[in-house]
CSV table of C-alpha atoms in Angstrom, one decimal:
chain,number,residue,atom,x,y,z
R,1,UNK,CA,-8.9,-11.3,20.2
R,2,UNK,CA,-5.2,-11.1,19.4
R,3,UNK,CA,-2.9,-8.8,21.4
R,4,UNK,CA,-3.7,-5.1,21.2
R,5,UNK,CA,-1.9,-3.1,18.5
R,6,UNK,CA,0.6,-0.6,19.6
R,7,UNK,CA,0.5,3.0,18.3
R,8,UNK,CA,2.2,3.4,15.0
R,9,UNK,CA,4.9,5.6,16.5
R,10,UNK,CA,5.7,9.3,16.1
R,11,UNK,CA,7.6,9.2,12.9
R,12,UNK,CA,10.6,10.5,14.8
R,13,UNK,CA,12.4,8.9,17.7
R,14,UNK,CA,11.0,5.6,18.6
R,15,UNK,CA,8.9,5.3,15.4
R,16,UNK,CA,9.4,2.4,13.0
R,17,UNK,CA,12.3,3.4,10.8
R,18,UNK,CA,12.2,2.7,7.1
R,19,UNK,CA,14.1,-0.4,6.1
R,20,UNK,CA,16.3,0.1,3.0
R,21,UNK,CA,17.9,-2.5,0.7
R,22,UNK,CA,21.2,-2.2,-1.0
R,23,UNK,CA,20.9,-1.0,-4.5
R,24,UNK,CA,20.7,-3.7,-7.2
R,25,UNK,CA,20.8,-3.3,-10.9
R,26,UNK,CA,18.1,-4.8,-13.1
R,27,UNK,CA,18.9,-7.8,-15.0
R,28,UNK,CA,16.9,-10.0,-17.3
R,29,UNK,CA,17.4,-12.8,-14.9
R,30,UNK,CA,15.2,-14.8,-12.5
R,31,UNK,CA,12.0,-13.5,-10.9
R,32,UNK,CA,12.9,-11.4,-7.8
R,33,UNK,CA,10.3,-13.3,-5.7
R,34,UNK,CA,10.7,-16.9,-4.5
R,35,UNK,CA,7.6,-19.0,-5.5
R,36,UNK,CA,9.1,-22.3,-4.4
R,37,UNK,CA,7.0,-22.4,-1.3
R,38,UNK,CA,4.5,-20.2,0.5
R,39,UNK,CA,7.0,-19.5,3.3
R,40,UNK,CA,9.8,-18.7,0.9
R,41,UNK,CA,7.5,-16.4,-1.1
R,42,UNK,CA,6.4,-14.4,1.9
R,43,UNK,CA,10.0,-14.0,3.1
R,44,UNK,CA,11.1,-12.8,-0.4
R,45,UNK,CA,8.1,-10.4,-0.4
R,46,UNK,CA,9.1,-8.6,2.8
R,47,UNK,CA,12.9,-8.9,2.2
R,48,UNK,CA,15.2,-7.9,3.8
R,49,UNK,CA,13.1,-8.2,6.9
R,50,UNK,CA,13.1,-11.8,8.2
R,51,UNK,CA,9.7,-13.5,8.8
R,52,UNK,CA,10.4,-14.1,12.5
R,53,UNK,CA,11.1,-10.4,13.0
R,54,UNK,CA,8.0,-9.4,11.1
R,55,UNK,CA,5.6,-11.4,13.2
R,56,UNK,CA,7.4,-10.6,16.4
R,57,UNK,CA,7.7,-6.8,15.9
R,58,UNK,CA,5.2,-5.7,13.3
R,59,UNK,CA,2.2,-8.1,12.6
R,60,UNK,CA,-0.9,-6.6,14.3
R,61,UNK,CA,1.3,-4.1,16.1
R,62,UNK,CA,2.7,-1.4,13.9
R,63,UNK,CA,3.4,-0.4,10.3
R,64,UNK,CA,6.4,-1.6,8.4
R,65,UNK,CA,7.9,0.6,5.6
R,66,UNK,CA,10.4,-1.0,3.2
R,67,UNK,CA,11.9,1.4,0.7
R,68,UNK,CA,14.1,-0.3,-1.9
R,69,UNK,CA,16.6,0.7,-4.5
R,70,UNK,CA,16.1,-2.4,-6.5
R,71,UNK,CA,15.5,-1.9,-10.2
R,72,UNK,CA,14.8,-5.5,-10.9
R,73,UNK,CA,12.0,-5.6,-8.3
R,74,UNK,CA,10.7,-2.2,-9.4
R,75,UNK,CA,10.4,-3.6,-13.0
R,76,UNK,CA,8.6,-6.7,-11.8
R,77,UNK,CA,6.1,-4.6,-9.7
R,78,UNK,CA,5.5,-2.3,-12.7
R,79,UNK,CA,4.6,-5.3,-14.9
R,80,UNK,CA,2.0,-6.5,-12.4
R,81,UNK,CA,-0.5,-3.8,-13.4
R,82,UNK,CA,-0.2,-0.7,-15.5
R,83,UNK,CA,-2.7,2.1,-16.4
R,84,UNK,CA,-2.6,0.9,-20.0
R,85,UNK,CA,-3.8,-2.6,-18.9
R,86,UNK,CA,-7.3,-1.1,-18.4
R,87,UNK,CA,-8.0,-0.7,-22.1
R,88,UNK,CA,-7.9,-4.4,-22.7
R,89,UNK,CA,-9.8,-5.2,-19.5
R,90,UNK,CA,-12.6,-2.8,-20.5
R,91,UNK,CA,-13.2,-5.0,-23.5
R,92,UNK,CA,-14.0,-7.9,-21.2
R,93,UNK,CA,-17.2,-6.5,-19.9
R,94,UNK,CA,-16.2,-4.7,-16.7
R,95,UNK,CA,-19.1,-3.1,-14.9
R,96,UNK,CA,-19.2,0.0,-12.7
R,97,UNK,CA,-19.6,-0.9,-9.0
R,98,UNK,CA,-18.9,-4.6,-9.4
R,99,UNK,CA,-15.5,-4.3,-11.0
R,100,UNK,CA,-14.6,-0.6,-11.1
R,101,UNK,CA,-15.1,2.4,-8.9
R,102,UNK,CA,-14.3,5.9,-10.0
R,103,UNK,CA,-13.9,8.4,-7.1
R,104,UNK,CA,-12.2,11.4,-5.7
R,105,UNK,CA,-11.7,12.8,-2.2
R,106,UNK,CA,-13.1,16.4,-2.1
R,107,UNK,CA,-12.8,18.3,1.1
R,108,UNK,CA,-12.5,15.1,3.2
R,109,UNK,CA,-15.4,13.4,1.5
R,110,UNK,CA,-15.5,10.6,-1.0
R,111,UNK,CA,-17.2,11.6,-4.3
R,112,UNK,CA,-18.2,8.6,-6.4
R,113,UNK,CA,-18.2,9.3,-10.2
R,114,UNK,CA,-19.4,5.9,-11.4
R,115,UNK,CA,-21.6,5.7,-14.5
R,116,UNK,CA,-24.3,3.1,-15.2
R,117,UNK,CA,-23.6,-0.3,-16.7
R,118,UNK,CA,-20.4,-1.3,-18.5
R,119,UNK,CA,-17.1,0.5,-18.3
R,120,UNK,CA,-15.8,2.2,-21.5
R,121,UNK,CA,-12.2,3.0,-21.6
R,122,UNK,CA,-12.5,6.4,-23.2
R,123,UNK,CA,-15.0,7.6,-20.6
R,124,UNK,CA,-12.8,6.1,-17.8
R,125,UNK,CA,-9.7,7.9,-19.2
R,126,UNK,CA,-11.7,11.2,-19.5
R,127,UNK,CA,-12.7,11.0,-15.8
R,128,UNK,CA,-9.1,10.2,-14.9
R,129,UNK,CA,-7.6,13.1,-17.0
R,130,UNK,CA,-10.2,15.8,-16.6
R,131,UNK,CA,-11.8,15.1,-13.3
R,132,UNK,CA,-8.6,13.9,-11.6
R,133,UNK,CA,-10.5,10.8,-10.5
R,134,UNK,CA,-9.0,7.7,-9.0
R,135,UNK,CA,-9.7,4.4,-10.7
R,136,UNK,CA,-10.2,1.4,-8.3
R,137,UNK,CA,-10.2,-2.0,-9.9
R,138,UNK,CA,-11.6,-4.7,-7.7
R,139,UNK,CA,-9.9,-8.1,-7.4
R,140,UNK,CA,-7.5,-7.8,-10.4
R,141,UNK,CA,-6.2,-11.4,-9.7
R,142,UNK,CA,-9.3,-12.5,-11.7
R,143,UNK,CA,-7.7,-11.1,-14.8
R,144,UNK,CA,-3.9,-10.9,-14.2
R,145,UNK,CA,-2.1,-14.3,-13.9
R,146,UNK,CA,0.8,-13.0,-11.9
R,147,UNK,CA,-1.5,-11.6,-9.2
R,148,UNK,CA,-3.3,-14.9,-9.1
R,149,UNK,CA,0.1,-16.6,-8.6
R,150,UNK,CA,1.0,-14.1,-5.8
R,151,UNK,CA,-2.3,-14.3,-3.9
R,152,UNK,CA,-2.6,-18.0,-4.2
R,153,UNK,CA,0.8,-18.4,-2.5
R,154,UNK,CA,-0.3,-15.9,0.2
R,155,UNK,CA,-3.6,-17.8,0.9
R,156,UNK,CA,-1.5,-20.9,1.4
R,157,UNK,CA,0.8,-19.1,3.7
R,158,UNK,CA,-1.7,-17.3,5.9
R,159,UNK,CA,-4.5,-19.9,5.7
R,160,UNK,CA,-6.9,-17.0,5.1
R,161,UNK,CA,-8.5,-15.3,2.1
R,162,UNK,CA,-6.3,-12.8,0.4
R,163,UNK,CA,-8.0,-10.1,-1.7
R,164,UNK,CA,-6.6,-7.1,-3.7
R,165,UNK,CA,-7.5,-3.8,-5.3
R,166,UNK,CA,-5.6,-1.7,-7.8
R,167,UNK,CA,-5.7,2.1,-7.3
R,168,UNK,CA,-4.6,4.4,-10.1
R,169,UNK,CA,-4.5,8.1,-9.1
R,170,UNK,CA,-3.5,11.1,-11.3
R,171,UNK,CA,-1.0,13.7,-10.1
R,172,UNK,CA,-2.2,16.2,-7.5
R,173,UNK,CA,-5.2,14.1,-6.5
R,174,UNK,CA,-6.5,11.8,-3.7
R,175,UNK,CA,-9.0,9.1,-4.2
R,176,UNK,CA,-10.2,8.2,-0.7
R,177,UNK,CA,-10.7,10.2,2.5
R,178,UNK,CA,-8.9,9.2,5.8
R,179,UNK,CA,-10.2,5.8,7.0
R,180,UNK,CA,-9.3,2.5,8.5
R,181,UNK,CA,-9.9,-1.1,7.4
R,182,UNK,CA,-10.8,-4.4,9.0
R,183,UNK,CA,-8.0,-6.2,7.2
R,184,UNK,CA,-4.2,-6.5,7.4
R,185,UNK,CA,-2.8,-4.5,4.5
R,186,UNK,CA,0.2,-4.8,2.2
R,187,UNK,CA,0.8,-2.0,-0.3
R,188,UNK,CA,3.0,-2.6,-3.3
R,189,UNK,CA,3.8,0.5,-5.3
R,190,UNK,CA,3.7,-0.4,-8.9
R,191,UNK,CA,4.0,2.9,-10.9
R,192,UNK,CA,4.9,6.4,-10.0
R,193,UNK,CA,4.9,7.7,-6.4
R,194,UNK,CA,2.3,7.9,-3.7
R,195,UNK,CA,2.4,10.1,-0.6
R,196,UNK,CA,1.1,8.4,2.5
R,197,UNK,CA,0.1,9.6,6.0
R,198,UNK,CA,-0.6,7.1,8.7
R,199,UNK,CA,-2.2,7.8,12.1
R,200,UNK,CA,-2.4,5.7,15.3
R,201,UNK,CA,-5.6,3.6,15.5
R,202,UNK,CA,-8.6,4.7,17.5
R,203,UNK,CA,-9.8,1.1,17.4
R,204,UNK,CA,-7.0,-1.4,17.7
R,205,UNK,CA,-7.4,-4.4,15.3
R,206,UNK,CA,-10.7,-3.0,14.1
R,207,UNK,CA,-13.5,-5.4,13.1
R,208,UNK,CA,-15.2,-3.0,10.6
R,209,UNK,CA,-14.3,-0.3,8.0
R,210,UNK,CA,-14.8,3.3,9.1
R,211,UNK,CA,-14.1,6.8,7.9
R,212,UNK,CA,-12.3,9.3,10.1
R,213,UNK,CA,-12.9,13.0,10.1
R,214,UNK,CA,-9.8,15.0,9.0
R,215,UNK,CA,-10.1,17.5,11.9
R,216,UNK,CA,-9.8,14.6,14.5
R,217,UNK,CA,-6.6,13.1,13.2
R,218,UNK,CA,-3.9,15.4,14.4
R,219,UNK,CA,-0.3,15.0,13.1
R,220,UNK,CA,0.6,11.8,11.2
R,221,UNK,CA,2.5,9.2,13.1
R,222,UNK,CA,4.3,8.4,9.8
R,223,UNK,CA,4.5,10.4,6.6
R,224,UNK,CA,6.5,9.2,3.5
R,225,UNK,CA,6.4,8.7,-0.2
R,226,UNK,CA,6.4,5.2,-1.8
R,227,UNK,CA,8.2,4.6,-5.1
R,228,UNK,CA,8.0,1.7,-7.5
R,229,UNK,CA,9.3,-1.4,-5.8
R,230,UNK,CA,8.6,-0.2,-2.3
R,231,UNK,CA,6.3,-2.1,0.2
R,232,UNK,CA,4.2,-0.9,3.1
R,233,UNK,CA,2.4,-3.0,5.7
R,234,UNK,CA,0.0,-1.8,8.4
R,235,UNK,CA,-2.4,-3.6,10.7
R,236,UNK,CA,-6.2,-3.4,10.6
R,237,UNK,CA,-7.4,-0.3,12.3
R,238,UNK,CA,-4.5,1.9,11.1
R,239,UNK,CA,-5.9,5.2,9.9
R,240,UNK,CA,-4.5,6.2,6.6
R,241,UNK,CA,-4.8,8.5,3.6
R,242,UNK,CA,-2.7,8.7,0.4
R,243,UNK,CA,-2.4,11.1,-2.5
R,244,UNK,CA,-0.3,11.4,-5.7
R,245,UNK,CA,2.1,14.4,-5.4
R,246,UNK,CA,1.5,17.2,-8.0
R,247,UNK,CA,3.8,17.6,-10.9
R,248,UNK,CA,4.6,13.9,-11.2
R,249,UNK,CA,3.2,11.0,-13.3
R,250,UNK,CA,0.2,9.1,-12.1
R,251,UNK,CA,0.5,6.5,-9.3
R,252,UNK,CA,-0.5,2.9,-9.4
R,253,UNK,CA,-0.5,0.8,-6.3
R,254,UNK,CA,-1.8,-2.7,-5.4
R,255,UNK,CA,-3.4,-3.2,-2.0
R,256,UNK,CA,-3.3,-6.8,-0.8
R,257,UNK,CA,-5.5,-7.6,2.2
R,258,UNK,CA,-6.0,-10.5,4.4
R,259,UNK,CA,-7.2,-11.7,7.8
R,260,UNK,CA,-10.7,-10.3,7.6
R,261,UNK,CA,-12.9,-12.0,10.3
R,262,UNK,CA,-10.0,-14.2,11.3
R,263,UNK,CA,-9.6,-13.3,15.0
R,264,UNK,CA,-9.7,-15.6,18.0
R,265,UNK,CA,-13.2,-14.2,18.6
R,266,UNK,CA,-14.3,-15.3,15.1
R,267,UNK,CA,-12.7,-18.7,15.7
R,268,UNK,CA,-14.5,-19.1,19.1
R,269,UNK,CA,-17.9,-18.4,17.5
R,270,UNK,CA,-17.2,-21.2,15.1
R,271,UNK,CA,-15.6,-23.7,17.5
R,272,UNK,CA,-18.0,-23.3,20.4
R,273,UNK,CA,-21.1,-24.2,18.4
R,274,UNK,CA,-19.5,-27.6,17.7
R,275,UNK,CA,-18.6,-28.1,21.3
R,276,UNK,CA,-22.1,-27.3,22.4
R,277,UNK,CA,-23.6,-29.7,19.8
R,278,UNK,CA,-21.4,-32.5,21.2
R,279,UNK,CA,-22.1,-31.7,24.8
R,280,UNK,CA,-25.8,-31.6,24.2
R,281,UNK,CA,-25.6,-35.0,22.6
R,282,UNK,CA,-23.8,-36.6,25.6
R,283,UNK,CA,-24.8,-34.6,28.7
R,284,UNK,CA,-28.4,-34.4,29.8
R,285,UNK,CA,-27.8,-31.1,31.6
R,286,UNK,CA,-27.3,-29.3,28.3
R,287,UNK,CA,-30.6,-30.7,27.1
R,288,UNK,CA,-32.5,-29.5,30.2
R,289,UNK,CA,-35.0,-26.7,29.5
R,290,UNK,CA,-34.3,-23.1,30.4
R,291,UNK,CA,-36.4,-21.5,33.2
R,292,UNK,CA,-39.9,-20.4,32.4
R,293,UNK,CA,-40.1,-16.8,31.1
R,294,UNK,CA,-36.3,-16.4,30.9
R,295,UNK,CA,-36.7,-14.9,27.4
R,296,UNK,CA,-39.2,-12.4,28.7
R,297,UNK,CA,-36.8,-11.0,31.3
R,298,UNK,CA,-34.9,-7.7,30.7
R,299,UNK,CA,-31.8,-9.0,32.6
R,300,UNK,CA,-30.4,-12.4,33.2
R,301,UNK,CA,-31.1,-13.7,36.7
R,302,UNK,CA,-28.2,-14.6,39.0
R,303,UNK,CA,-29.2,-18.3,38.7
R,304,UNK,CA,-29.2,-18.1,34.9
R,305,UNK,CA,-25.7,-16.5,34.9
R,306,UNK,CA,-24.5,-19.1,37.3
R,307,UNK,CA,-25.8,-22.0,35.1
R,308,UNK,CA,-24.3,-20.4,32.0
R,309,UNK,CA,-20.9,-20.0,33.7
R,310,UNK,CA,-21.0,-23.7,34.8
R,311,UNK,CA,-21.8,-24.8,31.2
R,312,UNK,CA,-18.9,-22.7,29.9
R,313,UNK,CA,-16.5,-24.3,32.4
R,314,UNK,CA,-17.8,-27.7,31.3
R,315,UNK,CA,-17.1,-26.8,27.6
R,316,UNK,CA,-13.6,-25.6,28.6
R,317,UNK,CA,-12.9,-29.0,30.2
R,318,UNK,CA,-14.2,-30.8,27.1
R,319,UNK,CA,-12.0,-28.6,24.9
R,320,UNK,CA,-8.9,-29.6,26.9
R,321,UNK,CA,-9.6,-33.2,26.2
R,322,UNK,CA,-10.5,-33.2,22.5
R,323,UNK,CA,-8.3,-33.9,19.5
R,324,UNK,CA,-10.9,-33.4,16.8
R,325,UNK,CA,-10.7,-30.4,14.4
R,326,UNK,CA,-12.5,-27.5,16.1
R,327,UNK,CA,-13.4,-25.2,13.2
R,328,UNK,CA,-16.0,-26.2,10.8
R,329,UNK,CA,-17.7,-23.3,9.1
R,330,UNK,CA,-14.6,-21.2,8.9
R,331,UNK,CA,-12.7,-24.0,7.3
R,332,UNK,CA,-15.4,-24.7,4.8
R,333,UNK,CA,-15.9,-21.1,3.9
R,334,UNK,CA,-12.1,-20.7,3.3
R,335,UNK,CA,-11.9,-23.8,1.1
R,336,UNK,CA,-15.0,-22.7,-0.9
R,337,UNK,CA,-14.0,-19.1,-1.4
R,338,UNK,CA,-10.2,-19.2,-2.0
R,339,UNK,CA,-8.3,-19.2,-5.3
R,340,UNK,CA,-7.6,-22.5,-7.1
R,341,UNK,CA,-4.0,-23.6,-7.4
R,342,UNK,CA,-2.0,-21.5,-9.9
R,343,UNK,CA,-1.3,-23.1,-13.2
R,344,UNK,CA,0.0,-22.0,-16.5
R,345,UNK,CA,-2.4,-24.1,-18.7
R,346,UNK,CA,-6.1,-24.9,-18.7
R,347,UNK,CA,-6.1,-26.5,-15.3
R,348,UNK,CA,-7.4,-29.8,-16.5
R,349,UNK,CA,-4.4,-31.6,-14.9
R,350,UNK,CA,-5.4,-30.4,-11.5
R,351,UNK,CA,-8.7,-32.2,-11.6
R,352,UNK,CA,-7.6,-35.3,-13.5
R,353,UNK,CA,-6.5,-38.3,-11.4
R,354,UNK,CA,-2.8,-39.1,-12.3
R,355,UNK,CA,-0.5,-42.0,-12.0
R,356,UNK,CA,-1.2,-45.5,-10.8
R,357,UNK,CA,-4.5,-46.6,-9.2
R,358,UNK,CA,-3.9,-47.0,-5.5
R,359,UNK,CA,-4.0,-50.6,-4.2
R,360,UNK,CA,-3.6,-52.2,-0.7
R,361,UNK,CA,0.2,-52.5,-1.1
R,362,UNK,CA,0.6,-48.9,-2.6
R,363,UNK,CA,2.6,-46.2,-0.9
R,364,UNK,CA,0.6,-42.9,-1.1
R,365,UNK,CA,0.7,-39.3,-0.2
R,366,UNK,CA,-1.5,-36.3,-0.5
R,367,UNK,CA,-1.6,-33.9,-3.5
R,368,UNK,CA,-2.4,-30.2,-3.2
R,369,UNK,CA,-2.3,-30.4,0.6
R,370,UNK,CA,-2.1,-26.6,0.9
R,371,UNK,CA,-5.5,-26.5,-0.8
R,372,UNK,CA,-7.3,-28.9,1.4
R,373,UNK,CA,-9.0,-28.7,4.8
R,374,UNK,CA,-10.3,-31.5,7.1
R,375,UNK,CA,-13.1,-31.0,9.5
R,376,UNK,CA,-15.7,-32.9,11.5
R,377,UNK,CA,-19.3,-31.7,11.4
R,378,UNK,CA,-22.9,-32.9,11.4
R,379,UNK,CA,-23.9,-34.6,8.2
R,380,UNK,CA,-24.7,-31.8,5.7
R,381,UNK,CA,-26.9,-34.1,3.7
R,382,UNK,CA,-28.9,-35.6,6.6
R,383,UNK,CA,-32.1,-34.5,8.2
R,384,UNK,CA,-32.3,-32.3,11.2
R,385,UNK,CA,-33.5,-35.3,13.3
R,386,UNK,CA,-30.5,-37.5,12.4
R,387,UNK,CA,-27.5,-35.3,12.2
R,388,UNK,CA,-24.8,-37.9,12.4
R,389,UNK,CA,-21.2,-36.5,12.6
R,390,UNK,CA,-19.1,-37.0,9.4
R,391,UNK,CA,-15.6,-36.2,8.4
R,392,UNK,CA,-15.4,-33.7,5.5
R,393,UNK,CA,-12.5,-32.9,3.3
R,394,UNK,CA,-13.0,-29.7,1.3
R,395,UNK,CA,-10.6,-28.5,-1.4
R,396,UNK,CA,-10.2,-25.6,-3.9
R,397,UNK,CA,-9.0,-27.5,-7.0
R,398,UNK,CA,-12.3,-26.7,-8.8
R,399,UNK,CA,-12.8,-23.2,-7.5
R,400,UNK,CA,-13.4,-20.5,-10.1
R,401,UNK,CA,-10.8,-17.8,-10.2
R,402,UNK,CA,-13.3,-15.5,-11.9
R,403,UNK,CA,-15.5,-15.2,-8.8
R,404,UNK,CA,-12.7,-14.9,-6.2
R,405,UNK,CA,-13.5,-12.4,-3.4
R,406,UNK,CA,-16.6,-11.1,-5.3
R,407,UNK,CA,-18.9,-11.7,-2.4
R,408,UNK,CA,-22.3,-11.9,-4.1
R,409,UNK,CA,-21.2,-14.5,-6.6
R,410,UNK,CA,-22.4,-18.1,-5.9
R,411,UNK,CA,-19.8,-20.5,-4.8
R,412,UNK,CA,-19.9,-24.3,-4.4
R,413,UNK,CA,-18.2,-26.6,-2.0
R,414,UNK,CA,-16.0,-29.3,-3.5
R,415,UNK,CA,-14.8,-32.3,-1.5
R,416,UNK,CA,-15.6,-35.6,0.0
R,417,UNK,CA,-17.3,-36.9,3.2
R,418,UNK,CA,-16.5,-40.0,5.1
R,419,UNK,CA,-17.9,-41.8,8.2
R,420,UNK,CA,-16.5,-40.6,11.5
R,421,UNK,CA,-14.7,-44.0,11.8
R,422,UNK,CA,-12.4,-42.8,9.0
R,423,UNK,CA,-11.0,-39.8,10.9
R,424,UNK,CA,-7.9,-41.5,12.3
R,425,UNK,CA,-7.0,-43.0,8.9
R,426,UNK,CA,-7.4,-39.6,7.3
R,427,UNK,CA,-5.2,-38.0,10.0
R,428,UNK,CA,-2.5,-40.7,9.2
R,429,UNK,CA,-2.5,-39.7,5.6
R,430,UNK,CA,-2.5,-36.0,6.5
R,431,UNK,CA,0.4,-36.2,8.9
R,432,UNK,CA,2.6,-38.5,6.8
R,433,UNK,CA,4.9,-37.6,4.0
R,434,UNK,CA,4.0,-41.1,2.6
R,435,UNK,CA,2.1,-44.1,4.0
R,436,UNK,CA,1.2,-47.6,3.0
R,437,UNK,CA,-2.6,-48.1,2.3
R,438,UNK,CA,-2.5,-51.4,4.3
R,439,UNK,CA,-1.3,-49.5,7.4
R,440,UNK,CA,-4.3,-47.2,7.6
R,441,UNK,CA,-6.3,-47.5,10.8
R,442,UNK,CA,-9.5,-49.0,9.3
R,443,UNK,CA,-11.3,-52.2,10.2
R,444,UNK,CA,-11.0,-53.9,6.8
R,445,UNK,CA,-8.8,-54.0,3.7
R,446,UNK,CA,-11.8,-53.0,1.6
R,447,UNK,CA,-12.3,-49.8,3.6
R,448,UNK,CA,-8.6,-49.0,3.3
R,449,UNK,CA,-8.6,-49.4,-0.5
R,450,UNK,CA,-11.9,-47.5,-0.8
R,451,UNK,CA,-10.6,-44.5,1.1
R,452,UNK,CA,-7.5,-44.3,-0.9
R,453,UNK,CA,-9.4,-44.7,-4.2
R,454,UNK,CA,-11.9,-41.9,-3.2
R,455,UNK,CA,-9.1,-39.5,-2.5
R,456,UNK,CA,-7.3,-40.5,-5.7
R,457,UNK,CA,-10.4,-40.0,-7.8
R,458,UNK,CA,-10.8,-36.5,-6.3
R,459,UNK,CA,-7.2,-35.8,-7.4
R,460,UNK,CA,-6.1,-35.4,-3.7
R,461,UNK,CA,-3.9,-38.5,-3.5
R,462,UNK,CA,-1.1,-40.0,-5.6
R,463,UNK,CA,0.9,-43.2,-5.5
R,464,UNK,CA,4.5,-42.7,-4.7
């Protein structure tokens, strides 16, 4: 697991002080966020905090509150999603439960007010106005282009899935009871104001969502009000609750979440299975049978524990000497489930080979590298008896934005597979800004041209 999270602080001396920006007037000028690169985008999102400072002092450790007097950024945030946007979306077949939840926190408990079937805007508005209910819209990046643009950049930056929810809460109301999440959370305040209370985690870097009883919370470690243009970050496990102050307009905020099931423990579960597979192929000790009746015993014997410890040490030694990609399933799942690259048109150009056909004397480089993963795993198309290892390149160019982060929706893996003998040539292309096809580490010129052509046909390679 990553390092333990520190308590959120007291909100007084020693707590994480709010970070304020100089006031800046709105202008009809450029976008206040930098979309030139994933790193540049993230730094502009948390500005004026520097990225190095964020990861050294806040990430997985304690909350960060950035309160800004920036009218241009506030206007940009407000345009990301408004209460009035729901009317148009309801005409696109939104369903209760799948797309929208309607709820309210009553005496510390969540009361769900969902109806059956499709969402009708007039009913939704009545529940909002008369029952003081919070409207939660799941994964709005499926419908709003600018949220797709933001989250696609963040998925490239973190190398992890990035989901979102919009919460719209009327004045004097609270949607959810105190709880903590299993994700890293960034809150963008879009409309109105939201009053937040944060409490130190009872489970540092929690691996599961959980409610917390109000009477167990004590005093908040941090208490503040977000206004349009403000940003809040807190690590997974941070207990929190939020309400819209009475006497004000409604509040709309966007919750952006990432790093679910992305801990060292999760990575080990993925990587160790591949190491064990390789070891069992090459070392007869790993293929030897376990002792008779081992599975019938209540506790592992001393001899069994000693054998397992020895196998783990052998795996550790093998790990030190390998240069092959370790993760397989996590990489594949990420590539299958993430957003496709953002585009302003119909997306056809992403999946259409462009430019010259690669030849032996061509200089080539990768396209859409931020949307590709390379891994080595047993042949997914072979039989169980002949699971030869292959090199796989998965990509997200053909992923469907409409199913992003929807869980139960079917997803499909897109990519290519190559013999294991191609792994060094693929690494050459991966690690080079540009490379000659003839210089690829393959036995024949035909193999070199064939590899380049396969990548080009999949829209993953271009001739410089």
